[in-house]
Coordinates of C-alpha atoms in Angstrom, one line a residue:
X12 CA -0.9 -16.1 -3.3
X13 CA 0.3 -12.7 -1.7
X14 CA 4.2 -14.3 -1.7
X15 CA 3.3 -14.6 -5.4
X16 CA 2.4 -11.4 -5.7
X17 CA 5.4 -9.8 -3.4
X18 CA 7.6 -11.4 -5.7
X19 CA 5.9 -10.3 -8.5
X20 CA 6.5 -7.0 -6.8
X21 CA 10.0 -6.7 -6.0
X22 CA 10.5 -8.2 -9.7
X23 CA 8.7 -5.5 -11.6
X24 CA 10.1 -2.3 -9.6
X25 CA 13.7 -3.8 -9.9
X26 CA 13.5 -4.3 -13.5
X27 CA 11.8 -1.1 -14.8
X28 CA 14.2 1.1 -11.8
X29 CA 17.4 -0.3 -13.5
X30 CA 15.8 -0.3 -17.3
X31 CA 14.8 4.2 -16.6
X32 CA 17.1 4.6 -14.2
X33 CA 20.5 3.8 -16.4
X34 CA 24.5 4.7 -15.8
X35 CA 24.4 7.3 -18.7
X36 CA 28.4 7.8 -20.0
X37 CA 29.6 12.1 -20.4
X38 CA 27.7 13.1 -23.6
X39 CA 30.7 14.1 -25.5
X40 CA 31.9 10.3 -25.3
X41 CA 28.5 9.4 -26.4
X42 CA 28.8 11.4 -29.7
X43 CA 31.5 13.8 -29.8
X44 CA 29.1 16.9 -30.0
X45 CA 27.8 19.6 -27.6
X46 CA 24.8 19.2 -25.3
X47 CA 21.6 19.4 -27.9
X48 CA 18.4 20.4 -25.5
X49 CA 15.3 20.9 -27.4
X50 CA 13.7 24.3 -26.7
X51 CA 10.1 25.4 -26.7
X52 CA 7.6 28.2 -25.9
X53 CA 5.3 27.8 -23.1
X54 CA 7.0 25.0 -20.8
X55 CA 4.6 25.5 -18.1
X56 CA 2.0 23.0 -20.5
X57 CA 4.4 20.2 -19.9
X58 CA 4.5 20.5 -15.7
X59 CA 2.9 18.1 -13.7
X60 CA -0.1 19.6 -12.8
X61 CA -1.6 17.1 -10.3
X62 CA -0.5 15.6 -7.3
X63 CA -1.2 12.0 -8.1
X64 CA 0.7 11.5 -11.6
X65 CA 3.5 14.1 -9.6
X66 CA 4.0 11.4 -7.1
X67 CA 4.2 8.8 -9.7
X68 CA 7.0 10.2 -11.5
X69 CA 4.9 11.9 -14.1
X70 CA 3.5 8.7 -15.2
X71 CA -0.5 9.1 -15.7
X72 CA -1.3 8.0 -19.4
X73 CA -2.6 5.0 -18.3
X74 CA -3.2 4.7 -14.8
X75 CA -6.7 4.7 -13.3
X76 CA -8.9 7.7 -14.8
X77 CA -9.4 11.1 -12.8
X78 CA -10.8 14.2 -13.1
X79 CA -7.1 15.2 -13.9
X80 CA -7.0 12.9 -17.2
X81 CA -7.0 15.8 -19.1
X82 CA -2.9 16.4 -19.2
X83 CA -2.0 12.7 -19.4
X84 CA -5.1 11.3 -21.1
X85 CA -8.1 13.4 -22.2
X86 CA -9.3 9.7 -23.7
X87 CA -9.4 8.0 -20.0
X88 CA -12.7 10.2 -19.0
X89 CA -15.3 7.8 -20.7
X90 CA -13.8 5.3 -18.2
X91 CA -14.2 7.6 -15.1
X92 CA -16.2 6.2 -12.3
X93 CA -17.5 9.5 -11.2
X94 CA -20.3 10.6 -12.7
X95 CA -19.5 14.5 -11.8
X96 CA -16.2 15.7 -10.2
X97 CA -14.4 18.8 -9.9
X98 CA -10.6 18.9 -9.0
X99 CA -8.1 21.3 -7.4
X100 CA -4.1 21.1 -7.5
X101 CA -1.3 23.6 -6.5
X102 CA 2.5 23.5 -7.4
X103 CA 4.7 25.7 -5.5
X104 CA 7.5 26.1 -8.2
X105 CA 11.2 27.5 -7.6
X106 CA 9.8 27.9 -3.8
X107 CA 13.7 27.5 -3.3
X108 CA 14.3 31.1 -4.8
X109 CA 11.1 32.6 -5.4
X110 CA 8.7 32.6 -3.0
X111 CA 5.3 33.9 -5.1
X112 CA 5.9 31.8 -8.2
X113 CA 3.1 28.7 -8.8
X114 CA 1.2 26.4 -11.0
X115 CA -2.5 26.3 -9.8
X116 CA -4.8 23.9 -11.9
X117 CA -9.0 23.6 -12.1
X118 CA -10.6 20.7 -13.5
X119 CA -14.1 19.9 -14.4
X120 CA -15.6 16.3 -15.6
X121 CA -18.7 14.9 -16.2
X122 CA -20.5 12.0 -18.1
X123 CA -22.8 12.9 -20.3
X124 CA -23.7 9.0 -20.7
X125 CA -22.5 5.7 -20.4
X126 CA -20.2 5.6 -23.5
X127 CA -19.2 9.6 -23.6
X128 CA -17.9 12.5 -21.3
X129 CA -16.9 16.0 -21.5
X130 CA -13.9 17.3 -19.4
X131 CA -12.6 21.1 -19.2
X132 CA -9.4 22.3 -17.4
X133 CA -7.5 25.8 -16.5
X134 CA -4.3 26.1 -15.8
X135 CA -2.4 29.1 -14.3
X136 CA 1.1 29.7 -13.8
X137 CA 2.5 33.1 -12.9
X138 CA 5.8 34.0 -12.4
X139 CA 5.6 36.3 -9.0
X140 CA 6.6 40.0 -8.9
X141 CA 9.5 40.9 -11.4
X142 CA 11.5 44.0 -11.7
X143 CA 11.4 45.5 -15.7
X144 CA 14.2 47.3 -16.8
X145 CA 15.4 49.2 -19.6
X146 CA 18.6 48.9 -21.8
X147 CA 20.3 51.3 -19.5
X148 CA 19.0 49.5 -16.3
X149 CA 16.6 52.2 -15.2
X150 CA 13.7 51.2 -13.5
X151 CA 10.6 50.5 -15.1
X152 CA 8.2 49.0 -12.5
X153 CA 7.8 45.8 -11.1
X154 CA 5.1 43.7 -12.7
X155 CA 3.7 40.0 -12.6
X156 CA 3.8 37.7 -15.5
X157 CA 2.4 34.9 -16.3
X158 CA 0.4 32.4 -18.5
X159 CA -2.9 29.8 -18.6
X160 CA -4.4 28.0 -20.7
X161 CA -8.3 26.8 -20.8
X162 CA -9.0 23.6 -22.6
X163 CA -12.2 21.1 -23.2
X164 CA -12.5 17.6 -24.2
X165 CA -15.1 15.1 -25.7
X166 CA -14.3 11.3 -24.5
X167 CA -16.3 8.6 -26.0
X168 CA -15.9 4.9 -26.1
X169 CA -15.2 3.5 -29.1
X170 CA -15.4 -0.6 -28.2
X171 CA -16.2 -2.2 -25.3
X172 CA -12.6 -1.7 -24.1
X173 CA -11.5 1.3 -26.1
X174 CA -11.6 4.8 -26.2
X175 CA -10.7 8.1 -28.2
X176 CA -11.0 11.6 -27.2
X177 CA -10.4 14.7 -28.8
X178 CA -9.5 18.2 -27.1
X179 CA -9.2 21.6 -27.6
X180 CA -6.8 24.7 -26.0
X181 CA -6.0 28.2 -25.9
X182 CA -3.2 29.3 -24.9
X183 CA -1.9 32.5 -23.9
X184 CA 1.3 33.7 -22.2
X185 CA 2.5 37.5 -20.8
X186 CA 5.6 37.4 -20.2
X187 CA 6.7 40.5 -21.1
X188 CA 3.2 43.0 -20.3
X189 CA 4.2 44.8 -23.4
X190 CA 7.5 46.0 -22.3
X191 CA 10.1 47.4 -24.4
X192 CA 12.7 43.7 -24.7
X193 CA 16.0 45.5 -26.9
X194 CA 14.0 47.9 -28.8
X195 CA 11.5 46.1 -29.9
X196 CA 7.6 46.5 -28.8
X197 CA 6.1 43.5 -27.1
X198 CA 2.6 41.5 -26.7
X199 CA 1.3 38.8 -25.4
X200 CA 1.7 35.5 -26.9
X201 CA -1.4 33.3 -28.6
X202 CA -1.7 29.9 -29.9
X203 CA -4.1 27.3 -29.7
X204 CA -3.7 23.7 -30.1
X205 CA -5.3 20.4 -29.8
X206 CA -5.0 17.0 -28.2
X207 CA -6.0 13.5 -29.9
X208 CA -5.7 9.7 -27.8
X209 CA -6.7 6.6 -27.4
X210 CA -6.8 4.9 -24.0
X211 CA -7.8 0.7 -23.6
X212 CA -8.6 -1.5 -20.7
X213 CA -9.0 -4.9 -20.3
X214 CA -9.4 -7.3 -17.4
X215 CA -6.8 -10.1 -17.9
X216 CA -6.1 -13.5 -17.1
X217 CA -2.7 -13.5 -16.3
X218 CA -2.7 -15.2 -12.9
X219 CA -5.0 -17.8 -11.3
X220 CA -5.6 -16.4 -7.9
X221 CA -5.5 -12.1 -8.5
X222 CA -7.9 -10.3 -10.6
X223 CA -5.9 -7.9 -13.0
X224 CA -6.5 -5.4 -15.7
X225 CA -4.2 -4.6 -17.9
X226 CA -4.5 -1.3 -20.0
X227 CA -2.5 1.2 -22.6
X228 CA -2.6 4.5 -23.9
X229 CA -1.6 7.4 -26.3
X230 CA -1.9 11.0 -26.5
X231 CA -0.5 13.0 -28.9
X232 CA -1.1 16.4 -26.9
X233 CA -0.4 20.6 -28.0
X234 CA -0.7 20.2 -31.7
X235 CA -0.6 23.7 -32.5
X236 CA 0.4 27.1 -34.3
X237 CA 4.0 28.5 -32.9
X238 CA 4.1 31.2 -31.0
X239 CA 5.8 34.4 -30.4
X240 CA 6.1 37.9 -28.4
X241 CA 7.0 40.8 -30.8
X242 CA 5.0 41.6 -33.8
X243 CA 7.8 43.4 -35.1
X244 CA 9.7 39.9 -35.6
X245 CA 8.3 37.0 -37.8
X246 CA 10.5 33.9 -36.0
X247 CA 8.2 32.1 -33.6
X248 CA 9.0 29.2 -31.2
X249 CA 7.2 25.8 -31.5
X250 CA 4.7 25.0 -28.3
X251 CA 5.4 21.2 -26.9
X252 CA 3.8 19.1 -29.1
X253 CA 4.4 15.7 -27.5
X254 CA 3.7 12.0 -28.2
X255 CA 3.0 10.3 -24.3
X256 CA 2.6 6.1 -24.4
X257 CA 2.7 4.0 -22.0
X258 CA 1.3 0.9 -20.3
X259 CA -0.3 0.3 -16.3
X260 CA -1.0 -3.3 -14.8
X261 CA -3.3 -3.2 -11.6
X262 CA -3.8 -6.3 -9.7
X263 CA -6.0 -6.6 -6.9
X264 CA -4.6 -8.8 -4.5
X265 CA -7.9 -9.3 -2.7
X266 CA -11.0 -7.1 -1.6
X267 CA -9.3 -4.4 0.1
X268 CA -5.7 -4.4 -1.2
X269 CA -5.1 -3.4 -5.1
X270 CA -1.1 -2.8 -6.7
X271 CA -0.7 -0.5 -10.0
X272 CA 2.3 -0.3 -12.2
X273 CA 2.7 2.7 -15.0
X274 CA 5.3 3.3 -17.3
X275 CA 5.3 6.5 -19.7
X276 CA 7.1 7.3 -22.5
X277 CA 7.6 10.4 -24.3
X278 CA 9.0 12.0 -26.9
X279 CA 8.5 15.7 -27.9
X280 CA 7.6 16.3 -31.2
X281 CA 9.3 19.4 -31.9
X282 CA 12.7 19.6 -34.8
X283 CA 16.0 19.3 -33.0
X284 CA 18.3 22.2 -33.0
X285 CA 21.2 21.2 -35.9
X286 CA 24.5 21.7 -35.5
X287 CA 25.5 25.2 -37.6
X288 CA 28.9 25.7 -39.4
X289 CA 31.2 27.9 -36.8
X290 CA 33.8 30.6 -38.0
X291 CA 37.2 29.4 -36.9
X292 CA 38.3 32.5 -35.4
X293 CA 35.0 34.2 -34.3
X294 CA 33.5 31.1 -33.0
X295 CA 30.3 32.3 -34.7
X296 CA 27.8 30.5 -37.0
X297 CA 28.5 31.7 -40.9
X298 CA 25.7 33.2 -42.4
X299 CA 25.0 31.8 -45.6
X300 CA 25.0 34.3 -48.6
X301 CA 22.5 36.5 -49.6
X302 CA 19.9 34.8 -46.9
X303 CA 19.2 35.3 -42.7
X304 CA 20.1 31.5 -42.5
X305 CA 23.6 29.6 -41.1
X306 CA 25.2 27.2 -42.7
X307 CA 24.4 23.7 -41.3
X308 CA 27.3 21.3 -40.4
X309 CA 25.1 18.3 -39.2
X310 CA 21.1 17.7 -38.6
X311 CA 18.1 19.4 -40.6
X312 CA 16.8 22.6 -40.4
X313 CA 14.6 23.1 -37.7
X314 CA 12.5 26.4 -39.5
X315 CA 9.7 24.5 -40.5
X316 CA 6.0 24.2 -40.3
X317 CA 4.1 22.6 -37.6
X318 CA 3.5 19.5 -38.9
X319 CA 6.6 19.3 -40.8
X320 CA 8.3 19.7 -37.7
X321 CA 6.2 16.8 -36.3
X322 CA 7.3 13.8 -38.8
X323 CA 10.7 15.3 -39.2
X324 CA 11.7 15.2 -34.8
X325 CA 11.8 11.7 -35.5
X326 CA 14.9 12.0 -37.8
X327 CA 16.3 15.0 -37.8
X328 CA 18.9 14.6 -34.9
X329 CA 22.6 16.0 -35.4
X330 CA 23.9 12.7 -34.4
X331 CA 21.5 10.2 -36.2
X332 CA 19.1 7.2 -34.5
X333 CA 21.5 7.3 -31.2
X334 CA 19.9 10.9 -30.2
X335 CA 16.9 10.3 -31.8
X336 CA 16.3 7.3 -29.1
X337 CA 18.1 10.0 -26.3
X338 CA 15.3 12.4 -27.2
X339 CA 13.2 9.6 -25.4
X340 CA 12.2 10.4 -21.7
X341 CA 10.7 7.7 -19.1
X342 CA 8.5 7.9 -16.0
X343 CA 7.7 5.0 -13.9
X344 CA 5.2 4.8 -11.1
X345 CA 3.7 2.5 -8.5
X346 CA 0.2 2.9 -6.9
X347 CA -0.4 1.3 -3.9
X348 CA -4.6 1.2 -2.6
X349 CA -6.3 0.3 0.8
X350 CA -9.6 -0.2 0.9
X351 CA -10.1 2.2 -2.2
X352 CA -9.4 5.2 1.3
X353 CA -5.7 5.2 1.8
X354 CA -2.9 4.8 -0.8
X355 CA 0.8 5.3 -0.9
X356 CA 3.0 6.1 -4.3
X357 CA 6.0 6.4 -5.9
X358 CA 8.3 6.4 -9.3
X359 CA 10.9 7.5 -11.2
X360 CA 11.8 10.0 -13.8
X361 CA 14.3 10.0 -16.2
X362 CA 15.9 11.8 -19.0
X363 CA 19.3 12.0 -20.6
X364 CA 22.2 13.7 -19.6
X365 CA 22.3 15.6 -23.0
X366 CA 18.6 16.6 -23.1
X367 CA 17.8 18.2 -20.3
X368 CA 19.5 15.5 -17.8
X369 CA 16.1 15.6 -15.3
X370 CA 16.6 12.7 -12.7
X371 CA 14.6 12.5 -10.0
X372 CA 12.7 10.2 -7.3
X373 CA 9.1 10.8 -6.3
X374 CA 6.6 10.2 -3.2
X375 CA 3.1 10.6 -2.3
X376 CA 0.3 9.4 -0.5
X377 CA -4.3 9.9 -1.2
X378 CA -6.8 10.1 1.5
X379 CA -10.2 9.6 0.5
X380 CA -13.2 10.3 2.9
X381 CA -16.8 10.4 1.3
X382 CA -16.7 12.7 -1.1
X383 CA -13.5 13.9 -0.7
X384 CA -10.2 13.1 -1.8
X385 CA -6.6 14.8 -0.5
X386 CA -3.0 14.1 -2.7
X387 CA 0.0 14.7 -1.6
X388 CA 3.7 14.5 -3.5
X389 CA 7.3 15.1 -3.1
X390 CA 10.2 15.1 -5.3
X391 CA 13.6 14.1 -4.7
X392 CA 16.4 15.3 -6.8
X393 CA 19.0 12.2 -7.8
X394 CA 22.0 14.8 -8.5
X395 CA 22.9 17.5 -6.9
X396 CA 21.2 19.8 -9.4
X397 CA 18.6 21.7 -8.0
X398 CA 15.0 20.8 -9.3
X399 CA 12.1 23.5 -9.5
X400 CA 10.2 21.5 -7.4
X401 CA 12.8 20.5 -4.9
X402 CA 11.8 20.6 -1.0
X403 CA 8.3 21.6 -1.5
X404 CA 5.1 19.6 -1.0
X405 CA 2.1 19.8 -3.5
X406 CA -1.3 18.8 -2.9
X407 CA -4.8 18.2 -5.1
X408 CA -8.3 18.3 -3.5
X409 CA -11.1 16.5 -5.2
X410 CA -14.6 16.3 -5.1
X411 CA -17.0 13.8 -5.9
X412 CA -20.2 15.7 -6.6
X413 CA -22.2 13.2 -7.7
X414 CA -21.7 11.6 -4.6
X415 CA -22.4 14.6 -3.0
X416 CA -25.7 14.5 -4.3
X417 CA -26.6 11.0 -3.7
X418 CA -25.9 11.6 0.2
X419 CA -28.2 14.5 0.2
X420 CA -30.8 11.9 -1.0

């Protein structure tokens, strides 16, 4: 039985390794064009914020629930095994270069019955101390910017094996602490969005001698208004809306020793830049007449409503259905569990050379002692290119509170 499941193993990681994990040919023989990177406001909503799903390659849509669901899943907290449980993770970022810039994440989750939960997170990401100046250069102070956002979800089953959650977020970001950027007066950026998944689980019958669950999920996660800095200006940037699916098979070999496999895919849904009309001599785009818009030489116009922009990133590419399917981004991640007190992780990360061209390896390991539970991660860069979280070690505390209170009884 545990060759069968080795094998099983060594199959499944080699596989989905050499299916993310791909020899990806120099973009410009791919389609001819420039690199095409879809931009967005507010990045810092799309990092990792945990420990355990950072270990795992980023993959967490549909592994085991946490009290960290909330950024993969918001739907996987009516699953949760915890009654109550409050969470902790930190994320030294650019640690490299600057050495007071971070991600630090609070979560919050608790059933309110046996079919529903709530959930709330904050998240805080500041940028360390930064020196302003003006158009000239002079001086003018040294400030700290950064951005959070507080959310809240309601997770409610509705089968026996399926959920759906809905969640809601603010979002603000200050950059700029309403510094003078080229003239123009600054503020503080505002949106808020909202998440909507599904997540399903099912124990399976898919081999004689190990019990194994098998279970899917979706989260269509930062549907929201643009955002922007300057009131002075009316063009605003989209937030990363995203569409996050994926699959997770857990087997447990016997009593103590239980194997998880996640994959994740995602695709943000946010218009892809189109390739504009360039003056032959200048090199600039050409304005057309009588309007503040350039001519387009291939791909849609990306100035469009939200949800406009939502249906049309999945056709709107410069270079047709081959982007389109480029725009796709992968994480894969293994979850390995003794005794339900020590586990060891890992996975994969990829995306493609022409959108962004993040490839990286990831580690990890969990203690759990009573009620309390310690992550670890690290990330290793494939490339030489240096990653934000290259070289530095994360961690996530958890506590169990409910069983905190039943061991005061």
């Amino acid at each position: 039985m545990k060759i069968k499941v080795t094998l099983l193993t060594i199959v499944f990681f080699t596989t989905v390794v050499n299916y993310v994990l791909p020899q990806t040919p120099n973009y410009q023989e791919l389609s001819g064009r420039n690199l095409n990177v879809i931009t967005t406001s507010v990045p810092f909503l799309m990092i990792a914020p945990d420990s355990r799903a950072g270990a795992m390659g980023d993959a967490g849509v549909s592994s085991d629930p946490d009290v960290f669901s909330m950024h993969w899943n918001p739907a996987k907290y009516s699953f949760i095994k915890s009654d109550m449980s409050v969470g902790l993770s930190y994320s030294p970022w650019l640690r490299n270069l600057v050495p007071d810039m971070n991600l630090a994440y609070l979560a919050f989750s608790k059933r309110i019955n046996d079919v529903s939960a709530f959930a709330s997170t904050l998240r805080f990401f500041t940028l360390g101390d930064i020196q302003f100046t003006d158009i000239n250069g002079g001086d003018q102070g040294t400030y700290r910017p950064s951005e959070w956002a507080i959310d809240a979800t309601y997770s409610r089953m509705l089968t026996d094996h399926l959920s759906g959650a809905v969640a809601g977020r603010f979002i603000y970001s200050n950059l700029t602490l309403g510094q003078n950027v080229g003239g123009a007066s600054t503020s503080a950026g505002i949106s808020v969005a909202a998440d909507v998944a599904v997540y399903w689980e099912k124990e399976v019958v898919w081999f004689s001698d190990v019990e194994t669950s098998f279970a899917w999920g979706i989260n269509v996660s930062n549907i929201g208004n643009k955002l922007g800095y300057s009131s002075a200006s009316i063009k605003k940037d989209f937030i990363p809306t995203n569409l996050r699916f994926g699959p997770t098979l857990n087997l447990d070999i016997d009593e103590y020793n239980r194997i998880s496999f996640s994959l994740d895919v995602n695709k943000l849904l946010v218009p892809t830049p189109p390739i504009y009309l360039r003056d032959s001599i200048t090199g600039f785009p050409i304005l057309i007449p009588g309007t503040d818009k350039y001519e387009i030489l291939a791909g849609i116009d990306n100035d469009v409503s939200v949800v406009a922009g939502m249906l049309q990133s999945f056709y709107d590419a410069p270079d047709g259905f081959a982007e389109e399917m480029r725009e796709l981004y992968f994480s894969f991640g293994a979850e390995y569990w003794y005794n339900e007190a020590f586990a060891i992780r890992g996975g994969a990360f990829y995306e493609d050379k022409s959108k962004g061209n993040r490839k990286f390896f990831t580690l990890g390991a969990a203690l759990r002692y009573n009620v309390f539970g310690l992550d670890f991660s690290y990330l290793i860069p494939i490339d030489s290119r240096n990653n934000p979280l290259q070289n530095t070690l994360r961690f996530a505390l958890t506590f169990d509170l409910d069983a905190a209170s039943r061991a005061k009884k």
